[in-house]
Tab-separated table of C-alpha atoms in Angstrom:
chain	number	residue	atom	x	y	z
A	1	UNK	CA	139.932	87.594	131.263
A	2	UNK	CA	141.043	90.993	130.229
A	3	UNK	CA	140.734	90.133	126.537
A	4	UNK	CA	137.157	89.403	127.442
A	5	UNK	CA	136.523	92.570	128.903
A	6	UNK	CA	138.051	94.734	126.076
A	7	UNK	CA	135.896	92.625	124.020
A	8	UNK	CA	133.099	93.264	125.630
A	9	UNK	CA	133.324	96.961	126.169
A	10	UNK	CA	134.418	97.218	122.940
A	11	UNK	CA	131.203	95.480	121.295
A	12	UNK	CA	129.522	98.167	123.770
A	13	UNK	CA	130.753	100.739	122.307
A	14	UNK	CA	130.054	100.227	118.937
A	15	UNK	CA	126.784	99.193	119.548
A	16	UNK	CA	126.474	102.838	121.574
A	17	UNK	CA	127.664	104.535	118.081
A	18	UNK	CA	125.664	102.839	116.189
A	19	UNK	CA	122.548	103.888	118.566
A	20	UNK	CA	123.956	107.345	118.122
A	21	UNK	CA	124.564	107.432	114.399
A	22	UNK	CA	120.818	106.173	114.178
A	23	UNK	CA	119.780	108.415	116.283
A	24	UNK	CA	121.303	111.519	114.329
A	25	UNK	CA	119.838	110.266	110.854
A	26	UNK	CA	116.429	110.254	112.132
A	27	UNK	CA	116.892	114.059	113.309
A	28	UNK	CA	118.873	115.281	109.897
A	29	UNK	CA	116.286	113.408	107.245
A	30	UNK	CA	113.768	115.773	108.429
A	31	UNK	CA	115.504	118.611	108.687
A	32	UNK	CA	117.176	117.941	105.253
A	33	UNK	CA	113.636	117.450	103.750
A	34	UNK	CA	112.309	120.667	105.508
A	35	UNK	CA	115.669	122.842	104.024
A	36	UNK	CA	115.330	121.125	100.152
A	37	UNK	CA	111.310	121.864	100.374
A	38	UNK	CA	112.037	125.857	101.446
A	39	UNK	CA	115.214	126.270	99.202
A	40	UNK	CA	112.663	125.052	96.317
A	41	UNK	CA	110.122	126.704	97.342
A	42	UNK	CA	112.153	129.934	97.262
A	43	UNK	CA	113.487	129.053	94.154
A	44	UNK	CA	110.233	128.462	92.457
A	45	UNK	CA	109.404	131.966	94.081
A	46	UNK	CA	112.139	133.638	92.610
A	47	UNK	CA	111.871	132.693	88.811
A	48	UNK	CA	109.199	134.333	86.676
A	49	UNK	CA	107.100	132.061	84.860
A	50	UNK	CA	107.668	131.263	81.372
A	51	UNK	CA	104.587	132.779	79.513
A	52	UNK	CA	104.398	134.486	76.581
A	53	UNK	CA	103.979	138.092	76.127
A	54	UNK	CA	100.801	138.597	73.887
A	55	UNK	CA	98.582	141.932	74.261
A	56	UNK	CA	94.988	140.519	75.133
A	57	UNK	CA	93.284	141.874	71.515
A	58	UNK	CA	95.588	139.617	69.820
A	59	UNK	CA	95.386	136.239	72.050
A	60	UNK	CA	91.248	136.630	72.015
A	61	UNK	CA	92.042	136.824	67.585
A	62	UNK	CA	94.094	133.720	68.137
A	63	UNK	CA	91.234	132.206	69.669
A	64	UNK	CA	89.145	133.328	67.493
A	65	UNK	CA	90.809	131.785	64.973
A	66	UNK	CA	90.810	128.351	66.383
A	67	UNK	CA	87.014	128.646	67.075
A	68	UNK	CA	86.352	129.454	63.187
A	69	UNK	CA	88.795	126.538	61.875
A	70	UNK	CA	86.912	123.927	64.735
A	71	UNK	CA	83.557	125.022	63.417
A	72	UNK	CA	84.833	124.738	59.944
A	73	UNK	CA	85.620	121.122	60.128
A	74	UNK	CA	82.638	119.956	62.415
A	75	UNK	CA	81.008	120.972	59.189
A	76	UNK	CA	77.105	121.455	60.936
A	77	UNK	CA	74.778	122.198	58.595
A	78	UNK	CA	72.039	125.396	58.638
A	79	UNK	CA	74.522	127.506	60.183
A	80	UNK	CA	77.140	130.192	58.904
A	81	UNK	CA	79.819	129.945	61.791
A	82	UNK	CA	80.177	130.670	65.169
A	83	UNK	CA	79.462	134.293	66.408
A	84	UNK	CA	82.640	134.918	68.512
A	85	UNK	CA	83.153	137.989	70.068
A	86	UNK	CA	85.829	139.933	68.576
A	87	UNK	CA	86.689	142.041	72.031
A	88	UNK	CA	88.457	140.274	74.535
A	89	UNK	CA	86.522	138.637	76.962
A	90	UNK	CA	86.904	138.755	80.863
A	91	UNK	CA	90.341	138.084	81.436
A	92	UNK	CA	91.039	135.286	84.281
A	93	UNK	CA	94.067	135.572	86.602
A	94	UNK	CA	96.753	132.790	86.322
A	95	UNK	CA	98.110	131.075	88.765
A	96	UNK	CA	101.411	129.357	89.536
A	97	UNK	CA	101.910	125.279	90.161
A	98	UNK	CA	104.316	123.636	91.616
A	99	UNK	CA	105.124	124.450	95.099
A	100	UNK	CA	104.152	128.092	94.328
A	101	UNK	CA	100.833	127.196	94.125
A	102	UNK	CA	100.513	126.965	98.066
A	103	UNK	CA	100.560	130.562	98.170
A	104	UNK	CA	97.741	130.782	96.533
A	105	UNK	CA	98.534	133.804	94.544
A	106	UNK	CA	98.399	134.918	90.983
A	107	UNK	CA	101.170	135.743	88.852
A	108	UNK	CA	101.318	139.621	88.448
A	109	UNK	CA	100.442	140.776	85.132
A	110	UNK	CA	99.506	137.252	83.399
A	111	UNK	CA	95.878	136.536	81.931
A	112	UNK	CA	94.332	134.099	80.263
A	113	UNK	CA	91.005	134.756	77.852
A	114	UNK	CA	87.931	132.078	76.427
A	115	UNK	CA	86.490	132.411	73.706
A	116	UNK	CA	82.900	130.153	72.650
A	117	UNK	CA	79.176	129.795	71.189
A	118	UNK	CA	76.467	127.959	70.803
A	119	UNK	CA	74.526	126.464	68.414
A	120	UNK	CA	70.778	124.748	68.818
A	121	UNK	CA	68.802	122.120	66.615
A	122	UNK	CA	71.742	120.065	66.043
A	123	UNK	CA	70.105	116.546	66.490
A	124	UNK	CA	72.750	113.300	67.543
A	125	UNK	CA	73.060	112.201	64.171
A	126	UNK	CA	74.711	115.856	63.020
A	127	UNK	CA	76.951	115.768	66.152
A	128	UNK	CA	78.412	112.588	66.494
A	129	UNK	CA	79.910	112.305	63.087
A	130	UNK	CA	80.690	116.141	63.330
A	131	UNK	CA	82.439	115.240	66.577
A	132	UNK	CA	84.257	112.201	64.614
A	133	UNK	CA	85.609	114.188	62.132
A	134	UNK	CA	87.178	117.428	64.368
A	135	UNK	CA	88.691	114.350	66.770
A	136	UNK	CA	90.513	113.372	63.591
A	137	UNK	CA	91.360	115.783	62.230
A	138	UNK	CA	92.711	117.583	65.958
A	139	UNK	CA	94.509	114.299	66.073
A	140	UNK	CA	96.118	114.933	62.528
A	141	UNK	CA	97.000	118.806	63.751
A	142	UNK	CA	98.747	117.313	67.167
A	143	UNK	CA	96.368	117.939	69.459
A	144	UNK	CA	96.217	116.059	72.918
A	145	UNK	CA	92.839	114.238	73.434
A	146	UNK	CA	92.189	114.881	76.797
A	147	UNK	CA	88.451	113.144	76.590
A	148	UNK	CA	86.267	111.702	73.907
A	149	UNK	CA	82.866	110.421	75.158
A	150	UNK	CA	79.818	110.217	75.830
A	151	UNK	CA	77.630	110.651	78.541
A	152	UNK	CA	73.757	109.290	79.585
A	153	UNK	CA	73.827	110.333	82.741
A	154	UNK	CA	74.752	107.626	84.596
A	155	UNK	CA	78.634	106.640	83.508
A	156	UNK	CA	80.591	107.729	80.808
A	157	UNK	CA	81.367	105.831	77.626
A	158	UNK	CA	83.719	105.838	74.780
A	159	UNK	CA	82.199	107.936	72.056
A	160	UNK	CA	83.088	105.223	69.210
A	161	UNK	CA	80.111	103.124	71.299
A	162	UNK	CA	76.739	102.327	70.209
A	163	UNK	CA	73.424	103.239	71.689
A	164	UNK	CA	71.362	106.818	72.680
A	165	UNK	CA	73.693	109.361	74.651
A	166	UNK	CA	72.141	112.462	76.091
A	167	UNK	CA	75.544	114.642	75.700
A	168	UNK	CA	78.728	114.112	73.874
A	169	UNK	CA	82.263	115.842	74.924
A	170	UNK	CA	85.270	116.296	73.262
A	171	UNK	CA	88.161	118.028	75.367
A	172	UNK	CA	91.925	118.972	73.709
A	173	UNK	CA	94.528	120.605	74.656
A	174	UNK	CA	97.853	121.534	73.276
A	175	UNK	CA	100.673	122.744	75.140
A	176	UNK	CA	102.485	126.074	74.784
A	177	UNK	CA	105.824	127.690	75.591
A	178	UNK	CA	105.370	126.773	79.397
A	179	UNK	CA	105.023	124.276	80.922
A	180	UNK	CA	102.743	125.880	83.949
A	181	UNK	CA	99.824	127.355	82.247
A	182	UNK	CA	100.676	127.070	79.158
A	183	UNK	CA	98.107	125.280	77.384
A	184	UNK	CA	95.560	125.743	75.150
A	185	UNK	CA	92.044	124.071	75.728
A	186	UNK	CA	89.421	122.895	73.727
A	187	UNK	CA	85.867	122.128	74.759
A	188	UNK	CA	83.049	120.781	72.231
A	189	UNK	CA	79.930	119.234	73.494
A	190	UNK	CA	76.461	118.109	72.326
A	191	UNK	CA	73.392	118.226	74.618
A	192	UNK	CA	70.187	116.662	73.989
A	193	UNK	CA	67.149	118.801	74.441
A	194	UNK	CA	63.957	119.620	73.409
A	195	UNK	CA	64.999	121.643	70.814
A	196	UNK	CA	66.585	118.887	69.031
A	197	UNK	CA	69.801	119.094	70.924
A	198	UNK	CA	72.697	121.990	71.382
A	199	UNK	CA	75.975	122.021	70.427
A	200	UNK	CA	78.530	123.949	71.875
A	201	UNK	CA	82.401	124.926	72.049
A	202	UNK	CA	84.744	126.966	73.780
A	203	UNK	CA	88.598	127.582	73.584
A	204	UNK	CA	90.370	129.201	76.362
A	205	UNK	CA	94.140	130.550	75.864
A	206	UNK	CA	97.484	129.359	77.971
A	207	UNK	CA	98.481	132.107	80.553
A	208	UNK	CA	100.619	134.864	79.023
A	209	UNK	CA	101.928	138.781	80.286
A	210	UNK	CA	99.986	141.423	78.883
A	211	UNK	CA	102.565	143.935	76.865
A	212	UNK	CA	101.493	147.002	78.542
């Protein structure tokens, strides 16, 4: 009879602890999660982002650069090159992701610059194979292709596809010496219009610290 009751109160017991361990895990995940997500978030705050320190006259000549050699090898006919401004344009504050990014503050003495022109009269039949032959060749050069297609307004389409389109897009990007902000964008597009159609293009730098 004793047995039995030892038994018994012992089964109790362990079935209390267990109650109680249970218990105690559903208090400490949350708190644990709440401590990692503020020691990271301080963490993030504490460490400078890894751009690159480039005075904004020379990123905007980088860009530049990249605007000529895209022009270049879309190859459109009746025009000399782009006209791309040589001073550097309105710089745009950079921002931090991660958990920083809640914050909703910019990093302190980081920019980031665009660069782009237009062209009109360029009629679908110059920009499509124009567009074919940059998405090659920024392919060849290790670019990301971030979008290649077309659009009529209603859905978007490969580009390779057949039929009228009333704008084409090309986006690329290729990534620079961080990995938060650090990339470098490209944007070409065709639009149909009276005129025969424009084409367009734009390149806009990573984020990086201005040297002064």
């Amino acid at each position: 009879m004793d047995d039995t009751k030892e038994l018994t109160d012992s089964t109790g017991s362990g079935a209390l602890r267990g109650v109680g361990i249970g218990c105690g895990l559903l208090v400490a995940v949350p708190v644990l999660v709440v401590l990692g997500f503020l020691v990271t978030y301080a963490v993030q705050r504490g460490t400078p982002e890894e751009y690159e320190r480039v005075a904004p006259e020379e990123m905007m000549s980088r860009l530049s650069a990249l605007s000529h050699e895209a022009y270049g090898v879309l190859g459109l006919d009746g025009d000399t090159g782009p006209e791309t401004d040589p001073d550097p344009s309105e710089p745009s504050l950079c921002y931090p992701g991660g958990l920083e990014s809640i914050a909703d503050e910019p990093v302190e003495g980081a920019y980031s610059l665009a660069d782009g022109w237009e062209t009109d009269g360029v009629t679908e039949a110059d920009a499509k194979p124009a567009l074919k032959r940059l998405h090659r060749h920024l392919k060849d050069e290790g670019w990301d292709i971030d979008a290649y297609e077309k659009f009529d307004g209603t859905a978007h389409r490969a580009a390779e596809m057949a039929g009228p389109a009333e704008s084409l897009t090309l986006r690329a990007s290729r990534a620079g010496s961080s990995d938060d902000g650090g990339d470098t964008g490209l944007l070409f597009e065709w639009q149909d219009g009276s005129d025969g159609g424009r084409f367009s293009g734009s390149v806009v730098s990573p984020c990086a610290y201005d040297t002064k």
